[in-house]
Structure formats: structure tokens, C-alpha cells
C-alpha atoms as a PDB file:
ATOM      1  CA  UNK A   1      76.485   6.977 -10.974  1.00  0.00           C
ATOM      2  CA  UNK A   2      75.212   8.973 -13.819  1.00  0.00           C
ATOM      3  CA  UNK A   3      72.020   9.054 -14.963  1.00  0.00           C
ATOM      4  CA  UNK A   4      72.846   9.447 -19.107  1.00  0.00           C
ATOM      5  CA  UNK A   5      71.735   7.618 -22.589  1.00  0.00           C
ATOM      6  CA  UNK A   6      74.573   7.291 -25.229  1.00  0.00           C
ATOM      7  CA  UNK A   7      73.914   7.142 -28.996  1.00  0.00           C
ATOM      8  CA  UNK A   8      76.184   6.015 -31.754  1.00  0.00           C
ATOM      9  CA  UNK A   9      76.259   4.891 -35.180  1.00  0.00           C
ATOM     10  CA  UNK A  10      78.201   3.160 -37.997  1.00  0.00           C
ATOM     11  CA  UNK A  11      76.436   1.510 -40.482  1.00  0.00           C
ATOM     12  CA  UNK A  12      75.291  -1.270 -40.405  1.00  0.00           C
ATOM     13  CA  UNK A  13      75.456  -1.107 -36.624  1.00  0.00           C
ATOM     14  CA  UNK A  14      73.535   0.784 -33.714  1.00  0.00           C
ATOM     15  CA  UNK A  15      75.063   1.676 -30.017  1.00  0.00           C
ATOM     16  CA  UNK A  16      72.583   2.685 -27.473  1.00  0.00           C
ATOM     17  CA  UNK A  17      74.547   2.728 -23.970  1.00  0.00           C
ATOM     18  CA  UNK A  18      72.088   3.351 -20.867  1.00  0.00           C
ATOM     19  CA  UNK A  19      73.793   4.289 -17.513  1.00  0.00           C
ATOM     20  CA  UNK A  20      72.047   4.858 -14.142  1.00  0.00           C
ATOM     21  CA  UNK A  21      68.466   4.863 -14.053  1.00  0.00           C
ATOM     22  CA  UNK A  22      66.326   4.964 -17.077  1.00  0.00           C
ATOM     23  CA  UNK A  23      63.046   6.689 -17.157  1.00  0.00           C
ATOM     24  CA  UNK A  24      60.137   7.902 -19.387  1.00  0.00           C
ATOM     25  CA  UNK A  25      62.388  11.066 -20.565  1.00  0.00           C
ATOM     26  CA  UNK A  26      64.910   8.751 -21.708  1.00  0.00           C
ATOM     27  CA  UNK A  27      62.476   6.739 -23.786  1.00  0.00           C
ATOM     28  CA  UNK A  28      61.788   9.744 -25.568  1.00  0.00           C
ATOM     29  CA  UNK A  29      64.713  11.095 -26.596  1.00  0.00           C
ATOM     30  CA  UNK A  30      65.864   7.600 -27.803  1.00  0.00           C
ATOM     31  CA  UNK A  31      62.867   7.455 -29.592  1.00  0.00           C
ATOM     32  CA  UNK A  32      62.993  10.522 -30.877  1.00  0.00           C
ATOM     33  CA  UNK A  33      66.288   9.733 -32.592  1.00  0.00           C
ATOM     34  CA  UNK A  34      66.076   6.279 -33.374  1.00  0.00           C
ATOM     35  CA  UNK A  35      62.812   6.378 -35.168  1.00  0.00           C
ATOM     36  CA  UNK A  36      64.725   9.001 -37.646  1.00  0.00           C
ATOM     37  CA  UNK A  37      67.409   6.914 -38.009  1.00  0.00           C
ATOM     38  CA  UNK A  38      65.685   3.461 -38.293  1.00  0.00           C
ATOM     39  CA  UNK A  39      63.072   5.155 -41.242  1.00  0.00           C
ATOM     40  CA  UNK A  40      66.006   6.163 -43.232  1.00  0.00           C
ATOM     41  CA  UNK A  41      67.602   2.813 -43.177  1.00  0.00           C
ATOM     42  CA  UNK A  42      68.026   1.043 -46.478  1.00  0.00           C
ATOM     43  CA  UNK A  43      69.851  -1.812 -45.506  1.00  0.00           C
ATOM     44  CA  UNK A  44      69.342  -4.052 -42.431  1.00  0.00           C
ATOM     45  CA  UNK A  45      71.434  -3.003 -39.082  1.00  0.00           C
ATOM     46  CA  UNK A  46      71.780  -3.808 -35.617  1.00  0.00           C
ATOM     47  CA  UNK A  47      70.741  -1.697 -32.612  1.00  0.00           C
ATOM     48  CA  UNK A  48      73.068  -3.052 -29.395  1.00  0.00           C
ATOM     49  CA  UNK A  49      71.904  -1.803 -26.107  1.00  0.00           C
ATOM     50  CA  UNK A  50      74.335  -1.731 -23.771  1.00  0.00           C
ATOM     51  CA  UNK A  51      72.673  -1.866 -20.037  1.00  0.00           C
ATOM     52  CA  UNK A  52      75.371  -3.176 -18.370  1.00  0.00           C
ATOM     53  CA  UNK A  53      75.824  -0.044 -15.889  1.00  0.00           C
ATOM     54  CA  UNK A  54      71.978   0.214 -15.912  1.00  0.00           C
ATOM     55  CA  UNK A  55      71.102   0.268 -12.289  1.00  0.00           C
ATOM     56  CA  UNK A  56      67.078   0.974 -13.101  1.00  0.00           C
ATOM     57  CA  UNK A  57      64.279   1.370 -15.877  1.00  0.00           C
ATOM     58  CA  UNK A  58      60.941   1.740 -15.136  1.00  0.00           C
ATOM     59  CA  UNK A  59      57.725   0.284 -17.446  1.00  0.00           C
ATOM     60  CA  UNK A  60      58.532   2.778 -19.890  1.00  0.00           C
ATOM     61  CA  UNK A  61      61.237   2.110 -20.919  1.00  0.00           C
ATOM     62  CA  UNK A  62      61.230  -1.463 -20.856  1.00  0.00           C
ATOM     63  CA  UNK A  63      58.312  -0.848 -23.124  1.00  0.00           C
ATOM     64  CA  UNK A  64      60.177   0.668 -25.202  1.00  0.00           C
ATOM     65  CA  UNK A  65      62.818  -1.928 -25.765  1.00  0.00           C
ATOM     66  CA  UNK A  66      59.841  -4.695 -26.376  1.00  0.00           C
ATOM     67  CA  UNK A  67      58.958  -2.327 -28.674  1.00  0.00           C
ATOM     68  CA  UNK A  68      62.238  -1.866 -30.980  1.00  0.00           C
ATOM     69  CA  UNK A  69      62.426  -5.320 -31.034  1.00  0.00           C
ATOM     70  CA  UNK A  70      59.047  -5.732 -32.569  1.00  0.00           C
ATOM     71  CA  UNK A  71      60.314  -3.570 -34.823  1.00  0.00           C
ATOM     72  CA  UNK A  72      62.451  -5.422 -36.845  1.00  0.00           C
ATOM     73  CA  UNK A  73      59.534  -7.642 -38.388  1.00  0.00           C
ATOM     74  CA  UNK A  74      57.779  -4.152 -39.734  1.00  0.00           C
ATOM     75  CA  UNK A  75      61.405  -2.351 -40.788  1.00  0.00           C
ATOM     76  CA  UNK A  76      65.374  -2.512 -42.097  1.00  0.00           C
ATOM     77  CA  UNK A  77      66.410  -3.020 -37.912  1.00  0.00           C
ATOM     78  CA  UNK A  78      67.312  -6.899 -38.425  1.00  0.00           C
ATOM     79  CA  UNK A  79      68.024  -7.159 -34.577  1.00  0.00           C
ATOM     80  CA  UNK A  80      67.841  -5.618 -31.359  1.00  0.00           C
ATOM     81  CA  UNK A  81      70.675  -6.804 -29.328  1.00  0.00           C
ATOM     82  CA  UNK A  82      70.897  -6.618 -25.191  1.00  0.00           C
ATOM     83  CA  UNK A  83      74.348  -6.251 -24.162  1.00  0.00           C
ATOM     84  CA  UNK A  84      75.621  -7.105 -20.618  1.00  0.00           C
ATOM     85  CA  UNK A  85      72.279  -6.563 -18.689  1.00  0.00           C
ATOM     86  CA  UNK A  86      73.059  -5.972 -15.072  1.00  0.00           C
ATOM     87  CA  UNK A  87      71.220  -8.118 -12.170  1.00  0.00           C
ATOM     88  CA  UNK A  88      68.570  -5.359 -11.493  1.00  0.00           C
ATOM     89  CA  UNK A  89      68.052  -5.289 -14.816  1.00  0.00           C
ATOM     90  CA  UNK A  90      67.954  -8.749 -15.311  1.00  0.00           C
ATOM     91  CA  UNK A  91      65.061  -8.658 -12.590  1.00  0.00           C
ATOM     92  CA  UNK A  92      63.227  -5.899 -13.570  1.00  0.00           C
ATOM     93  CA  UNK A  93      63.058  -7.548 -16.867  1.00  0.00           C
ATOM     94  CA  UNK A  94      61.829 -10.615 -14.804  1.00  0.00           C
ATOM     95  CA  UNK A  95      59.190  -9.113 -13.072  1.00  0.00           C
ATOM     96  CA  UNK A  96      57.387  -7.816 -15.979  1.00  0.00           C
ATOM     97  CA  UNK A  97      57.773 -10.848 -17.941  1.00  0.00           C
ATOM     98  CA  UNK A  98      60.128  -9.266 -20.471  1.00  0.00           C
ATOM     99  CA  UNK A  99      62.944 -11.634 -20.162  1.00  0.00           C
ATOM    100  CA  UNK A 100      62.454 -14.291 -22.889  1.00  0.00           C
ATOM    101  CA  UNK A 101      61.140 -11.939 -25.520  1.00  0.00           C
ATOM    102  CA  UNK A 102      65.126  -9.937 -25.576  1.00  0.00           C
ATOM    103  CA  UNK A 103      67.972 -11.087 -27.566  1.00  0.00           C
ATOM    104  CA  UNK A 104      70.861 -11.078 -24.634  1.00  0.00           C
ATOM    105  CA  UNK A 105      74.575 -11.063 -25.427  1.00  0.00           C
ATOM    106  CA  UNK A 106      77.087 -11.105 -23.151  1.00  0.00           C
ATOM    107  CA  UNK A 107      79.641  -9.256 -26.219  1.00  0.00           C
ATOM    108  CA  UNK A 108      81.451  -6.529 -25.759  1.00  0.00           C
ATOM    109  CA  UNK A 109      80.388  -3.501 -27.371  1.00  0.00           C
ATOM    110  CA  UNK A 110      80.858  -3.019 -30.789  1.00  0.00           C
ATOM    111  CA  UNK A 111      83.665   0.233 -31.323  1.00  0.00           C
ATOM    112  CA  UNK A 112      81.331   3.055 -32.295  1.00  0.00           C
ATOM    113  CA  UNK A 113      81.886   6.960 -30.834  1.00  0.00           C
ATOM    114  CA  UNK A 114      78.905   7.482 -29.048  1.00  0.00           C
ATOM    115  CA  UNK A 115      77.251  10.942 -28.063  1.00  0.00           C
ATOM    116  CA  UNK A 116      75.031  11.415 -24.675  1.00  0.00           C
ATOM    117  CA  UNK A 117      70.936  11.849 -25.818  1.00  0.00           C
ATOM    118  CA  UNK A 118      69.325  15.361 -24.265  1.00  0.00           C
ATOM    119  CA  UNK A 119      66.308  15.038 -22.368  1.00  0.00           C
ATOM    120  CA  UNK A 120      63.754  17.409 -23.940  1.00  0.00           C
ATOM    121  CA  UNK A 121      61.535  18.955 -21.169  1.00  0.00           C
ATOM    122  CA  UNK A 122      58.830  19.557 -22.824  1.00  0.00           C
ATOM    123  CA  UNK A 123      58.270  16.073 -24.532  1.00  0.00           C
ATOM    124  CA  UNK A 124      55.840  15.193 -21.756  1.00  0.00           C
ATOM    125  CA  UNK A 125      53.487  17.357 -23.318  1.00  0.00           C
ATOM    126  CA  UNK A 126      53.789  16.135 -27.202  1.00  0.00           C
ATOM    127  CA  UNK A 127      51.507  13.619 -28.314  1.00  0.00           C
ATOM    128  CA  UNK A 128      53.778  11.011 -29.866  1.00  0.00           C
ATOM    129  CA  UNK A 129      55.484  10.196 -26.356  1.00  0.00           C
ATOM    130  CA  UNK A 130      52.044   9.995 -24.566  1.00  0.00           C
ATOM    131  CA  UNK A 131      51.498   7.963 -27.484  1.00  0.00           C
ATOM    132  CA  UNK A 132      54.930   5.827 -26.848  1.00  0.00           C
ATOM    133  CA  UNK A 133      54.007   5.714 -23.674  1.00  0.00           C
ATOM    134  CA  UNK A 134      50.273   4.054 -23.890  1.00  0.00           C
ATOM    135  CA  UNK A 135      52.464   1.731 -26.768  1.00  0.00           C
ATOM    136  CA  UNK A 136      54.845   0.792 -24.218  1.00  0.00           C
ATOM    137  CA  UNK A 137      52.459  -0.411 -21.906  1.00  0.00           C
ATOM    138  CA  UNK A 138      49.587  -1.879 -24.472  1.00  0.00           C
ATOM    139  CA  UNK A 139      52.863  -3.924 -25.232  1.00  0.00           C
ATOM    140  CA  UNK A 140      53.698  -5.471 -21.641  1.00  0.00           C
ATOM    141  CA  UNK A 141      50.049  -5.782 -21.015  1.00  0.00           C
ATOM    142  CA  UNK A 142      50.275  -8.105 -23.493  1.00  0.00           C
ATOM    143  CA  UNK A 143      52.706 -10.420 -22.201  1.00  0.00           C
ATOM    144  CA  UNK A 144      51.156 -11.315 -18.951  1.00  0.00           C
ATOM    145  CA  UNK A 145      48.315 -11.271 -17.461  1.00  0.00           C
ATOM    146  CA  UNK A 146      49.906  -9.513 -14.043  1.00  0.00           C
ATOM    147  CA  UNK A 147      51.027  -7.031 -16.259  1.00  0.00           C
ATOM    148  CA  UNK A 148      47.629  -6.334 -17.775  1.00  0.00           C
ATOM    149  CA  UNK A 149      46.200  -6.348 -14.246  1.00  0.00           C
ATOM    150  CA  UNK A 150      49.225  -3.767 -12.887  1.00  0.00           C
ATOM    151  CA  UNK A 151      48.559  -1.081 -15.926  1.00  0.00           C
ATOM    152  CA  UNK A 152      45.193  -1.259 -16.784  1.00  0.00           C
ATOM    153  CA  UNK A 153      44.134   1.884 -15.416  1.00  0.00           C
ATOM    154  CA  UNK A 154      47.379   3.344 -17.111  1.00  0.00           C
ATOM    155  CA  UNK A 155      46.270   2.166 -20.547  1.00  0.00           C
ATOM    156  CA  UNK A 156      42.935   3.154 -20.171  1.00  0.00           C
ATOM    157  CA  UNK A 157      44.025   6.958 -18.779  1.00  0.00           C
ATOM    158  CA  UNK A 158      46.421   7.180 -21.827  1.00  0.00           C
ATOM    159  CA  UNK A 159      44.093   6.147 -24.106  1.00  0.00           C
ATOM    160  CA  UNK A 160      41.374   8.690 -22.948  1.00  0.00           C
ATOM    161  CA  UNK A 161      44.031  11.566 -22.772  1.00  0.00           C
ATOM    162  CA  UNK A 162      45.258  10.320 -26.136  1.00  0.00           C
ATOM    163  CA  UNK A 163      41.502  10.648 -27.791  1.00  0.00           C
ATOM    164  CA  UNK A 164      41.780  13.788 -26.559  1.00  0.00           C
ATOM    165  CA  UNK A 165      44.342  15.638 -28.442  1.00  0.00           C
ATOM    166  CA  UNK A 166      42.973  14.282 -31.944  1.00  0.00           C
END
């Protein structure tokens, strides 16, 4: 299976589609897009993310969802929909205590075009996605105290390296 992220939009409605495994990179370059899109918003939409062919997605990236959904309370995103989540997903999402903070749908997806996301390789070296990346896990930290325990030493690396580059 591929590894690939899929983008699309049509106002008032979002389509993120994540095949394969889902990693850091991935994080960014949804980030990267959806932060310009979500700014620009002036009306409320929905961001659907389909992860029904999602075989994988490590911490970051399920930070990053927790993190889209908080979203909504501080911006025009009224919802963050999870579409179809396959079983690994569904126990990855377990594991880290995700599960009950996701709005999960079994709908199909809604008919948007979608486009595949580039990786950027040099995004591991820009501040905002070491900064996404402490985010993501300050975030699950924060919803158990296993998952404080398992990235604690994370958090406190990123943090250091983030002070850093100020």
C-alpha cells in the first residue's frame, strides 16, 4: 500500500485522506497547508479525515489530529470529523488514550477532488514543525498519565532544542 496524504476542498467542507503509514513528514505538510487554509476561513467548515486505509501513525501525527480538533474552539473549523478509522488505527488511538477525545463517523466521504500533499525534506529543520512536534506531544501528555510518562524526555528535548533557535 501507498504511503500518501490527500487534500481537498469545497467550501464549507475539508477532505484530508491518509493512506499507508503516517509519520512526522506527513504532519507537516498537512499542517503546512491546513493552517493557511483554516486562517483564511470566514465561515465555519468541516475538516473529514479519512483513515480508513490508514495502516499506521505514529505520536506525531496523532498529535496532530488532537490538535485540529482543539482547534475549532480558538477558529472558523466547526468540526474535525474521523472517517472510517481502520482497526490499527482504532488501537493506536487506544493506546495513547486518544480515542474518546475524536469525533468518529462511519460516512462516506464527502465528493471533493482531492490532490496528494508533498513531503518537504527539509521541514525537519524549520522551527514551526519542531514546534508542532513538541505541541503534538505536550498535547497527549496531557491526556494520560502513561503518556506523560512515555514522552517526557521528548517534551523536555524539544523544548530545550526549541529555546534554542529563538
Amino acid at each position: 500500500m501507498e504511503n500518501a496524504l490527500y487534500f481537498g476542498i469545497k467550501l464549507p467542507t475539508m477532505l484530508m485522506i491518509a493512506r499507508g503509514e503516517m509519520r512526522l513528514a506527513d504532519a507537516f505538510a498537512a499542517n503546512e497547508l491546513l493552517t493557511r487554509y483554516i486562517e483564511a476561513l470566514d465561515d465555519s467548515a468541516s475538516l473529514f479525515i479519512d483513515l480508513e486505509c490508514c495502516n499506521y501513525m505514529d505520536s506525531t501525527f496523532i498529535g496532530f489530529i488532537i490538535s485540529l480538533s482543539r482547534l475549532c474552539e480558538k477558529t472558523h473549523l466547526k468540526e474535525v470529523v474521523i472517517l472510517r478509522p481502520s482497526e490499527k488505527v482504532i488501537k493506536a488511538l487506544k493506546t495513547l488514550y486518544v480515542l474518546p477525545h475524536l469525533n468518529i463517523s462511519q460516512l462516506p466521504d464527502p465528493p471533493i477532488p482531492v490532490f496528494a500533499l508533498e513531503k518537504n525534506s527539509n521541514a525537519f529543520k524549520e522551527k514551526k514543525n519542531i514546534s508542532l512536534m513538541f505541541e503534538a506531544h505536550k498535547l497527549l501528555s496531557e491526556l494520560s498519565e502513561e503518556n506523560r510518562r512515555e514522552f517526557a524526555l521528548l517534551v523536555e528535548e524539544l523544548e530545550r532544542v526549541l529555546s534554542k533557535k529563538e
